[in-house]
Backbone as a ProteinNet text record, in pm:
[ID]
protein_1_A
[PRIMARY]
XXXXXXXXXXXXXXXXXXXXXXXXXXXXXXXXXXXXXXXXXXXXXXXXXXXXXXXXXXXXXXXXXXXXXXXXXXXXXXXXXXXXXXXXXXXXXXXXXXXXXXXXXXXXXXXXXXXXXXXXXXXXXXXXXXXXXXXXXXXXXXXXXXXXXXXXXXXXXXXXXXXXXXXXXXXXXXXXXXXXXXXXXXXXXXXXXXXXXXXXXXXXXXXXXXXXXXXXXXXXXXX
[TERTIARY]
3863.7	3849.2	3798	3832.1	3754.1	3675.1	3560.6	3490.6	3533.2	3650.8	3705	3725.6	3781	3796.9	3665.8	3560.4	3437.8	3344.3	3278.8	3180.2	3062.8	2926.4	2794.5	2726.2	2695.9	2645	2531.1	2380.6	2261	2230.2	2162.3	2145.6	1956	1924.3	1766.5	1681.4	1605.4	1558.3	1409.6	1325.8	1200.4	1131.9	1010.2	894.9	936.1	964.5	987.7	889.7	867.3	738	775.5	682.9	737.9	741.5	745.7	777.3	903	951.3	1107.3	1203.5	1313.6	1452.6	1547.2	1585.3	1684.8	1821.6	1841.8	1980.9	1996.1	1861.4	1820	1856.4	1808.5	1762	1867.9	1965.6	2093.7	2150.7	2164.6	2268.1	2215.6	2066.6	2007.4	2052.2	2048.1	2030.5	2169.7	2260	2387.3	2526.6	2509.7	2601.7	2752.2	2713.6	2844.4	2892.9	2822.1	2871.1	2924.8	2941.4	3024.1	3143.7	3228.4	3377.9	3414	3532.2	3585.8	3620	3599.9	3685.7	3515.9	3411.8	3295.5	3212.8	3125.8	3031.8	2875.6	2794.9	2680.6	2591.4	2499.9	2434.7	2271.3	2169.5	2039.3	1951.9	1830.1	1729	1673.1	1647.6	1605.5	1452.2	1373.7	1237.3	1219.2	1307.7	1301.3	1293.6	1427.9	1463.7	1308.5	1244.9	1167.6	1041.9	988.4	890.5	919.7	1041.4	1087.7	1044.9	1057.8	1058.7	873.4	819.1	642.1	641.5	713.7	689.7	639.2	489.2	395	318.4	195.9	27.8	-35.1	-142.9	-235.3	-325.5	-326.3	-398.4	-563	-608.4	-718.6	-768.4	-666.4	-641.6	-606.9	-573	-510.1	-661.9	-680.1	-767.4	-679.8	-757.5	-687.8	-758.4	-671.3	-703.4	-742	-800	-814.1	-696.7	-586.6	-473.8	-333.7	-388.1	-313.8	-352.5	-500	-571.5	-515	-484.7	-451.2	-303.6	-197.1	-65	7.7	-55.4	-5.4	20.4	-88.8	-74.6	26.7	131.4	212.3	348.6	338.2	447.2	453.3	556.6	576.3	500	490.3	390.8	449.5	622.1	731.5	710.9	709.8	730.2	618.5	658.7	589.6	454.6	530.3	430.7	337	363.4	219.1	102.7	83.7	-53.7	-105.6	-214	-278.7	-284.9	-267.5	-240.9	-81.6	26.5	143.2	176.8	109.1	133.9	85.9	-15	-68.9	35.5	90.9	180.3	290.5	311.2	476.1	398	285.4	238.9	198.4	129.2	154.9	292.8	373.6	515.3	579.9	578.4	678.8	600.7	453.6	348.8	304.1	194.3	87	146.9	166.1	219.4	359.7	431.8	587	569.7	473.3	500	444.5	338.8	280.4	355.4	431.5	517.7	619.2	672.4	824	746.1	636.9	598.6	569.8	522.7	501.9	667.1	772.6	873.1	973.5	910	994.9	938.5	811.9	770.7	790.6	842.4	900.9	1043.8	1087.3	1260.5	1263.1	1164.9	1157.6	1143.3	1083.6	1078	1201.1	1306.1	1424.8	1529.8	1488.2	1548.5	1635.5	1583.7	1649.6	1519.7	1567.7	1502.6	1530.3	1498.6	1486.8	1472.8	1396.2	1421	1301.5	1148.6	1084.1	1129.2	1236.8	1255.6	1359.4	1403.4	1536.5	1458.4	1349.5	1272.1	1112.3	1108.5	1019	1017.2	1139.5	1177.3	1242.9	1296.3	1353.5	1253	1149.9	1052.2	1021.2	967.9	909.8	992	1147.4	1192.2	1220.9	1189.4	1232.6	1060.4	976.5	846.4	824.4	788.9	742	613.5	548.6	422.2	378.3	247.8	165	263.4	285.2	349.7	512.2	572.9	707.6	787	719.6	793.3	757	822.6	778.1	633	594.3	470.8	474.6	361.9	216.8	266.2	350.5	343	363	344.6	307.8	179	86.3	-58.5	-46.5	112.5	109.2	203.9	207.1	295.2	391.7	551.3	641.5	718.3	734.2	826.2	955.2	1034.5	1178.9	1226.4	1325.3	1392.6	1391.8	1398.2	1443.4	1584.9	1638.8	1774.1	1887.5	1897.8	1958.2	2121.9	2138.8	2271.4	2350.2	2194.9	2241.6	2156.9	2127.1	2095.2	2241.8	2299.6	2433	2521.6	2531.2	2616.3	2572	2429.4	2407.1	2438.4	2432.5	2469.1	2633.5	2694.9	2855.3	2914	2820.9	2848.1	2837.6	2704.7	2644	2744.7	2756.7	2841.1	2979.7	3041.2	3176.7	3253.5	3118.5	3188.5	3261.2	3333.9	3425.2	3287.4	3196.5	3116.7	2965.1	2854.4	2725.2	2648.4	2562.7	2487.4	2349.2	2274	2119.3	2099.9	2076.4	2054.7	1923.6	1904.3	1796.2	1852.5	1820.8	1860.3	1730.7	1723.2	1585.2	1622.3	1561.7	1602.1	1657.4	1607.7	1642.8	1740.3	1844.3	2003.3	2027.6	1910.2	1940.6	2015.9	2067.4	2109.5	2154.1	2113.5	2137.2	2173.7	2251.7	2281.6	2255	2156.7	2108.1	2173.5	2253	2304.5	2443.4	2537.8	2635.1	2723.9	2821.9	2914.5	3033.3	3052.4	3169.9	3277.7	3323	3445.7	3399.9	3284.9	3243.8	3198.4	3241.7	3193.3	3012.5	2932.8	2808.2	2798.9	2857	2881.3	2952.4	3038.7	3106.3	3019.9	2947.4	2878.2	2751.4	2697	2621.7	2609.7	2778.3	2805.8	2843.8	2868	2896.3	2766.2	2706.1	2537.2	2425.4	2496.9	2416.1	2305.7	2371.7	2284.6	2211.3	2144.7	2067.8	2025.2	2160.9	2150.7	2045.6	1968.3	1860.1	1763.7	1664.5	1556.2	1456.3	1374.4	1297.1	1144.4	1136.7	1013.4	1001.9	971.5	946.4	1116.7	1201.3	1331.4	1363.7	1335.4	1320.8	1484.1	1551.5	1695.3	1729.8	1689.4	1704.5	1839.3	1917.3	2048.4	2154.1	2245.6	2361.6	2516.9	2558.7	2721.3	2824.6	2855.1	2978.6	3124.3	3134.8	3262.8	3376.7	3485.4	3625.5	3649	3553.2	3526.9	3700.8	3664.8	3806.9	3922.5	3956.3	4071.2	4119	3969.6	3989.7	4039.6	3977.8	3990.8	4151	4185.7	4329	4413.8	4437.1	4483.9	4482.3	4317.6	4333.7	4385.1	4373.8	4454.2	4622.8	4675.7	4796.5	4866.7	4782.1	4854.7	4849.2
1693.8	1581.3	1509	1392.2	1260	1162.3	1145.1	1080.3	909.1	909.5	764.1	694.7	789.5	730.6	693.3	728.9	758.1	636.3	583.8	504.6	540.4	513.5	567.9	424.3	411	307	337	319.7	337.8	232.2	286.3	177.8	169.6	61.5	20	6.6	69.1	54.3	50	55.7	-15	146.7	157	302.4	382.2	494.7	576.7	666.9	717.2	799.3	870.6	981.8	1084	1010.9	879.9	842.1	763.7	764.5	761.4	878.6	861.6	943	907	1023.8	939.2	916	970.7	934.1	768.6	754.4	626.4	532.2	559.3	468.8	445.4	573.4	531.8	440.7	476.5	374.6	247.9	206.9	39.7	11.9	63.4	11.4	23.6	127.4	161.7	145	130.3	160.4	57.9	-91.1	-176.2	-115.2	-43.8	-7.2	145.1	181.8	322.6	336.8	376.3	406.8	547.8	540.3	691	788	719	805.9	858	795.1	809.3	918.6	991.8	1082.1	1054.3	981.2	973.6	1057.4	1057.8	1154.5	1101.3	1193	1125.5	1254.5	1211.5	1235.3	1369.4	1475.4	1617.9	1544.4	1487.9	1486.1	1392.6	1279.1	1180.9	1221.4	1335.2	1378.3	1457.1	1528.9	1620.7	1551.9	1415.9	1330.7	1261	1239.4	1188.3	1311.6	1422.1	1552.9	1598.4	1526.1	1569	1652.8	1696.6	1827.9	1809.2	1756	1732.6	1800.2	1785	1800.6	1741.8	1717.7	1643.2	1741.7	1740.4	1841.7	1875.6	1799.3	1783	1857.7	1835.5	1947	2061.9	2128.5	2262.4	2350.7	2471.6	2552.9	2648	2637.3	2652	2823.8	2902	3049.2	3090.6	3199.6	3234.1	3263.3	3317.1	3387.2	3257.3	3138.5	3051.7	2988.9	2974.6	2906.7	2987.2	3156.8	3207.6	3232.5	3227.1	3218.9	3108.4	2996.2	2845	2865	2897.4	2954.4	2981	3092.6	3133.3	3046.6	2924.7	2853.2	2713.5	2711.7	2593	2460.9	2385.2	2229.9	2155.9	2140.9	2046.1	2074.7	2223.3	2300.4	2241.5	2222.3	2178.8	2284.1	2404	2521.5	2543.2	2499.5	2490.6	2439.7	2341	2315.4	2400.5	2427.4	2535	2482.5	2353.6	2300.3	2321.7	2320.2	2365	2493.9	2601	2753.3	2736.6	2677	2740.1	2688.8	2582.6	2547.3	2618.4	2690.9	2773.5	2945	2923.6	3064.8	3040.9	2960.1	2881.1	2868.6	2860.2	2849	2998.9	3089.2	3167.1	3285.6	3268.8	3447.5	3446.4	3462.7	3504.7	3602.2	3716.6	3829.1	3846	3786.7	3745.6	3686.3	3560	3472.3	3568.5	3642.3	3735.5	3857	3900.4	3986.6	3946.2	3807.3	3739.6	3701.6	3661.9	3602.1	3738.5	3890.1	3978.3	4064.2	4050.9	4061.7	3995.3	3858.5	3734.5	3763	3830.6	3829.1	3944.5	4046.9	4180.7	4143	4079.6	4018.3	3926.9	3853.3	3769.3	3861.3	3998.4	4055.8	4109.2	4105.4	4169.8	4048	3923.3	3790.8	3775.4	3781.8	3751.4	3625.4	3512.5	3424	3378.9	3299.8	3259.8	3358.7	3462.9	3579.8	3529.1	3475.2	3429.4	3350.3	3258.7	3164.7	3234.1	3284.4	3377.1	3465	3538.6	3643.1	3538.9	3441	3369.4	3312.4	3305.6	3195.6	3116.3	3033.6	2871.2	2775.2	2739.9	2653.9	2639.7	2759.4	2801.6	2689.7	2701	2596.4	2466.6	2419.6	2315.7	2189.9	2275.8	2199.4	2073.4	1951.1	1872.1	1848.5	1856.2	1845.3	1685.1	1672.5	1518.6	1425.2	1319.6	1240.5	1254	1340.4	1407.3	1303.1	1229.3	1157.5	1024.6	963.6	771.4	796.5	670.4	636.6	575.4	607.9	679.2	840.8	890.4	1040.3	1070	1019.8	1062.1	1127.9	1117.8	1175.2	1333.8	1373.8	1467.5	1569.3	1691.2	1789.1	1810.7	1810.6	1763.8	1904.1	1991.3	2081.8	2035.6	2131.2	2108.7	2099.8	2004.6	1957.8	2079.5	2066.9	2180.6	2128.5	2268.4	2263	2151	2151.1	2045.7	2006.3	2154.7	2148.6	1997.1	2083.5	2037.8	1855.6	1846.3	1705.6	1652.1	1715.3	1647.3	1611.4	1699.3	1697.1	1611.3	1588.5	1455	1301.6	1291.2	1177.5	1148.7	1237	1258.4	1225	1258	1231	1140.7	1066.8	921.6	828	819.2	749.8	718.9	836.5	821	863.5	921.6	942.8	1048.2	1022.6	1179.2	1310.4	1264.7	1396.2	1348.2	1423.3	1405.1	1520.3	1466.6	1627.2	1578.5	1664.3	1640.9	1693.4	1646.9	1658.7	1646	1751.3	1762.4	1740.1	1604.1	1579.9	1514.4	1522.6	1494.9	1424.3	1377.3	1293.6	1405.1	1537.9	1610.6	1689.8	1641.3	1666.4	1810.3	1831.9	1937.1	1864.5	1932.5	1894.9	1982.9	1972.8	2096.7	2044.3	2052.1	2026.2	2106	2093.8	2178.9	2207.9	2069.3	2079.7	1984	2062.5	1982.6	1986	1901	1893.5	1977.7	2037.9	2152.3	2102.5	2164.2	2146.5	2081.5	2036.1	1987	2073.4	2067.8	2190.7	2122.8	2200.9	2160.8	2173.4	2252.7	2238.1	2144.8	2082.3	1960.5	1828.8	1837.3	1705.6	1736.1	1811	1829.3	1775.9	1812.7	1777.6	1640.2	1568.3	1435.1	1313.7	1411.3	1336.8	1369.9	1428.2	1513.2	1389.7	1278.7	1156	1085.2	1176.8	1098.5	937	945.8	756.5	765.1	838	808.7	738	672	581.2	640.2	711.8	748.9	706.2	632.4	571.7	457.5	326.4	173.7	139.9	215.5	125.3	174	252.1	271.4	283.8	366.4	369.2	536.8	579.2	728.1	794.2	669.9	682.2	649.2	742.5	708.1	748.1	652.4	657.2	696.2	800.1	799.7	780.7	642.4	587.4	643.4	630.6	696	840.2	900.7	1043.3	1134.8	1110.1	1130.6	1115.4	1022.2	978.1	1033.1	1051.1	1131.4	1297.2	1313.5	1511.3	1492.2	1416.4	1431.2	1416.1	1326.3	1320	1435.8	1496.1	1659	1756.4	1749.2	1858.6	1843.2	1728.4	1728.2	1737.9	1731.9	1780.8	1918.8
-601.8	-586.3	-703.9	-735	-817.1	-793.1	-838.9	-813.5	-822	-905.3	-912.1	-793.5	-683.9	-571.8	-454.2	-534.2	-421	-465.7	-360.7	-389	-314.4	-404.2	-347.1	-303.9	-198.4	-136.7	-68.5	-186	-110.5	28.5	82	191.3	247.3	210	206.2	338.2	406.5	506.3	500.6	592.2	583.8	545.8	536.5	496.5	671.2	639.8	773.6	833	891.9	977.3	1058.9	1134.4	1172.6	1315.5	1383.1	1501.8	1491.7	1385.7	1366.1	1403.4	1458.9	1462.4	1346.2	1270.5	1157.3	1191.8	1304.1	1348.9	1383	1460.5	1503.8	1403	1262	1202.2	1072.3	1057.1	1006.7	1115.8	1223.5	1331.7	1307	1284	1305.3	1160.7	1044.3	933.8	850.3	883.7	805.2	889.4	1029.3	1086.1	1072.4	1042.5	977.1	849.4	792.7	625.3	655.5	794.8	773.6	835.2	784.9	827.6	846.9	891.7	934.1	841.5	733.7	616.4	524.3	592.5	487.2	550.1	442.6	438.4	418.3	561.6	508.6	482	362.8	334.2	318.1	366.4	379	253.4	262.7	158.9	272.3	207.6	306.9	307.4	205.2	236.1	371.2	339.4	453.1	602.4	579.6	757.3	772.1	684.9	730.5	771	707.3	726.1	873.7	914.5	1060.9	1149.1	1119.4	1203.8	1213	1125.6	1139.7	1062.7	952.1	901.1	733.8	771.3	651.3	672.8	579.2	594.1	502.1	543.9	386.6	321.2	202.7	115.8	233.2	231.5	302.6	431.6	505.3	628.6	611.3	508.1	461.6	422.9	432.4	398.2	255.3	161.5	37.9	21.3	-23	-54.4	-187.1	-225.7	-357.3	-454.2	-341.7	-385	-432.3	-351.3	-387.2	-514.5	-525.6	-657.4	-768.5	-738.4	-889.1	-915.7	-818.4	-815.6	-844.4	-835.7	-874.5	-1032.4	-1083.5	-1221.7	-1277.6	-1214	-1302.3	-1255.4	-1201.5	-1167.4	-1299.1	-1352.3	-1453.5	-1343.7	-1462.2	-1393.1	-1355.1	-1392.8	-1282.6	-1177.5	-1117.1	-992.2	-869.9	-772.3	-660.3	-623.3	-674	-610.5	-755.4	-862.6	-960.6	-909.3	-810.1	-793.2	-648.4	-657.7	-551.3	-402	-392.3	-249.9	-234.3	-330.4	-318.9	-264.2	-357.9	-341	-177.8	-187.4	-14.5	114.7	85.5	163.3	171.9	82.9	55.6	165.7	89.7	165.5	322	371.6	487.5	616.7	546.3	592.6	566	469.4	467.8	483.3	498.3	451.8	355.7	357.8	236	156.2	234.1	148.8	76.8	149.3	124.9	-31.5	-9.2	-145.3	-256.3	-223.9	-328.8	-398.6	-300.5	-354.3	-417.1	-377.5	-444.7	-599.3	-611.9	-744.9	-815.7	-773.7	-874	-916.9	-815.4	-837.2	-956.5	-938.9	-1002.2	-1166.7	-1150.1	-1301.9	-1363.3	-1285.8	-1320.9	-1404.3	-1284.1	-1333.3	-1455.1	-1503.6	-1602.4	-1735.5	-1718	-1850.3	-1914.2	-1810.6	-1813.3	-1808.2	-1824.4	-1848.3	-1742.3	-1613.2	-1510.7	-1455.8	-1425.2	-1346.7	-1240.3	-1125.3	-995.2	-898.3	-922.7	-843.3	-750.4	-773.8	-702.4	-603.9	-603.9	-521.2	-409.8	-420.2	-382.5	-252.2	-335.3	-230	-144.5	-201.7	-130.4	10	10.6	140.3	111.6	189.8	188.2	146.9	219.8	217.6	65.2	44.7	-107.6	-240.8	-192.6	-285.8	-224.2	-128.8	-75.3	-46.5	-79.3	-69.2	-161.8	-120.6	-218.7	-227	-338.4	-368.3	-337.6	-374.5	-367.2	-465.7	-426.9	-539	-490.3	-441.7	-447.4	-336.5	-282.5	-165.4	-142.9	-51.8	-67.6	11.7	-55.1	-16.8	175.6	241.8	221	235.8	244.5	226.4	96.9	-5	-159	-202.6	-84.9	-69.7	44.6	89.1	174.4	83.2	153	139.5	216.7	156.9	247.4	291.4	359.1	358.1	381.5	367.5	423.3	543.6	578.1	712.9	810.5	946.8	1018	1070.2	1086.1	1149.2	1094.8	950.9	876	895.9	926.2	972.8	1138.8	1214	1359.3	1304.7	1241.5	1190.5	1143.3	1050	995	1136.1	1162.2	1308.1	1393.3	1427.9	1517.9	1462.8	1359.9	1257.5	1297	1229.1	1283.3	1412.1	1501.9	1633.1	1680.5	1640.3	1651.8	1600.9	1443.3	1380.7	1347.3	1397.6	1392.6	1258.3	1195.1	1025.9	979.2	894.6	838.5	846.3	790.7	797.3	776.5	716.7	727	637	587.6	497.3	480.9	441.2	447.7	303.2	197.2	31.9	-21.2	-112.9	-173.7	-345.1	-356.2	-496.3	-603	-716	-782.7	-917.4	-985	-1114	-1217.6	-1220.1	-1321.2	-1272.2	-1250.9	-1225.1	-1139	-1036.2	-966.8	-807.5	-776.8	-637.4	-531	-424.1	-325	-216.2	-122.4	14.4	106.8	212.4	272.1	390	464.2	599.7	591	640.6	660.3	752.6	782.2	953.3	883.4	990.4	989.4	902	788.7	723.2	590.3	582.9	404.4	370.4	239.3	82.9	75.2	45.6	14.9	-105	-199.1	-310.5	-416.6	-322	-359.6	-358.9	-251.7	-212.4	-305.3	-304.2	-458.4	-582.9	-604.8	-752.4	-733.5	-609.8	-625	-656.6	-603.3	-564.4	-673.3	-755.1	-911.2	-977.3	-975.9	-1059.9	-962.4	-829	-761.1	-719.5	-627.8	-610.1	-508.4	-446	-341.5	-398.4	-326.3	-384.4	-268.9	-265.7	-169.8	-202.9	-281.4	-343.2	-306.4	-379.5	-372.6	-325.6	-366.5	-348.7	-195.9	-124.1	-3	61.1	-44.2	21.4	14.1	143.5	135.9	217.2	225.8	290.6	182.8	187.4	74.1	144.2	162.2	206.8	98.5	123.1	16.7	73.1	51.2	60	37.1	128.9	111.4	59.6	108.2	86.2	168.8	286.2	385.6	301.3	249.6	190.1	48.2	-33.1	-116.6	-112.1	-14.2	44.3	76.7	140.2	222.5	45.5	-9.6	-123.2	-240.5	-195.9	-326.8	-250.3	-104	-27.9	-51.7	-79.4	-64.3	-214.4	-284.7	-462.7	-451
[MASK]
+++++++++++++++++++++++++++++++++++++++++++++++++++++++++++++++++++++++++++++++++++++++++++++++++++++++++++++++++++++++++++++++++++++++++++++++++++++++++++++++++++++++++++++++++++++++++++++++++++++++++++++++++++++++++++++++

């Protein structure tokens, strides 16, 4: 599939909170722009916020282990802060994260990277540290969303689109699709969204419609 046939259309919204339902929000702000051949993608951090999956640092109990282990994470990572590390421990278990860190450091000695995130649990890779999401939640730690596949299916059912996805994309050219409707290829969608068309901060465009995806998919399968 070539991106030439596709159009990425960001959709502006108001600031979303845990009092919102993400499917209701997409229907309210994007319904008129969504066609039967389109894929609706939504930023995972915003889905998580609407699910109430965030915590304020001042409400957390910080452990000594979190203060120590965070020092072994590169500064660009969300777990490089003591609160980010503590949130991972709270989500996945203290000893699981500690053991993953130990094995990850051993793996690096033999040139293998990424072992820590493979072993520490899904939330360790999905947590957004403070300033990582849209205001006023930039002062909170945000966990990954619950049941992203179910969220995507609910979007498709309500909006009648070709498909839907919940995506984790940043400005460092890193993209992962956490949840999709049946039949979509998450790796292909991640490649399409790699330039991060989402704007979760002042832009307030957490929804991106991938226009004409169904038509492009049909052409690609016919070739």
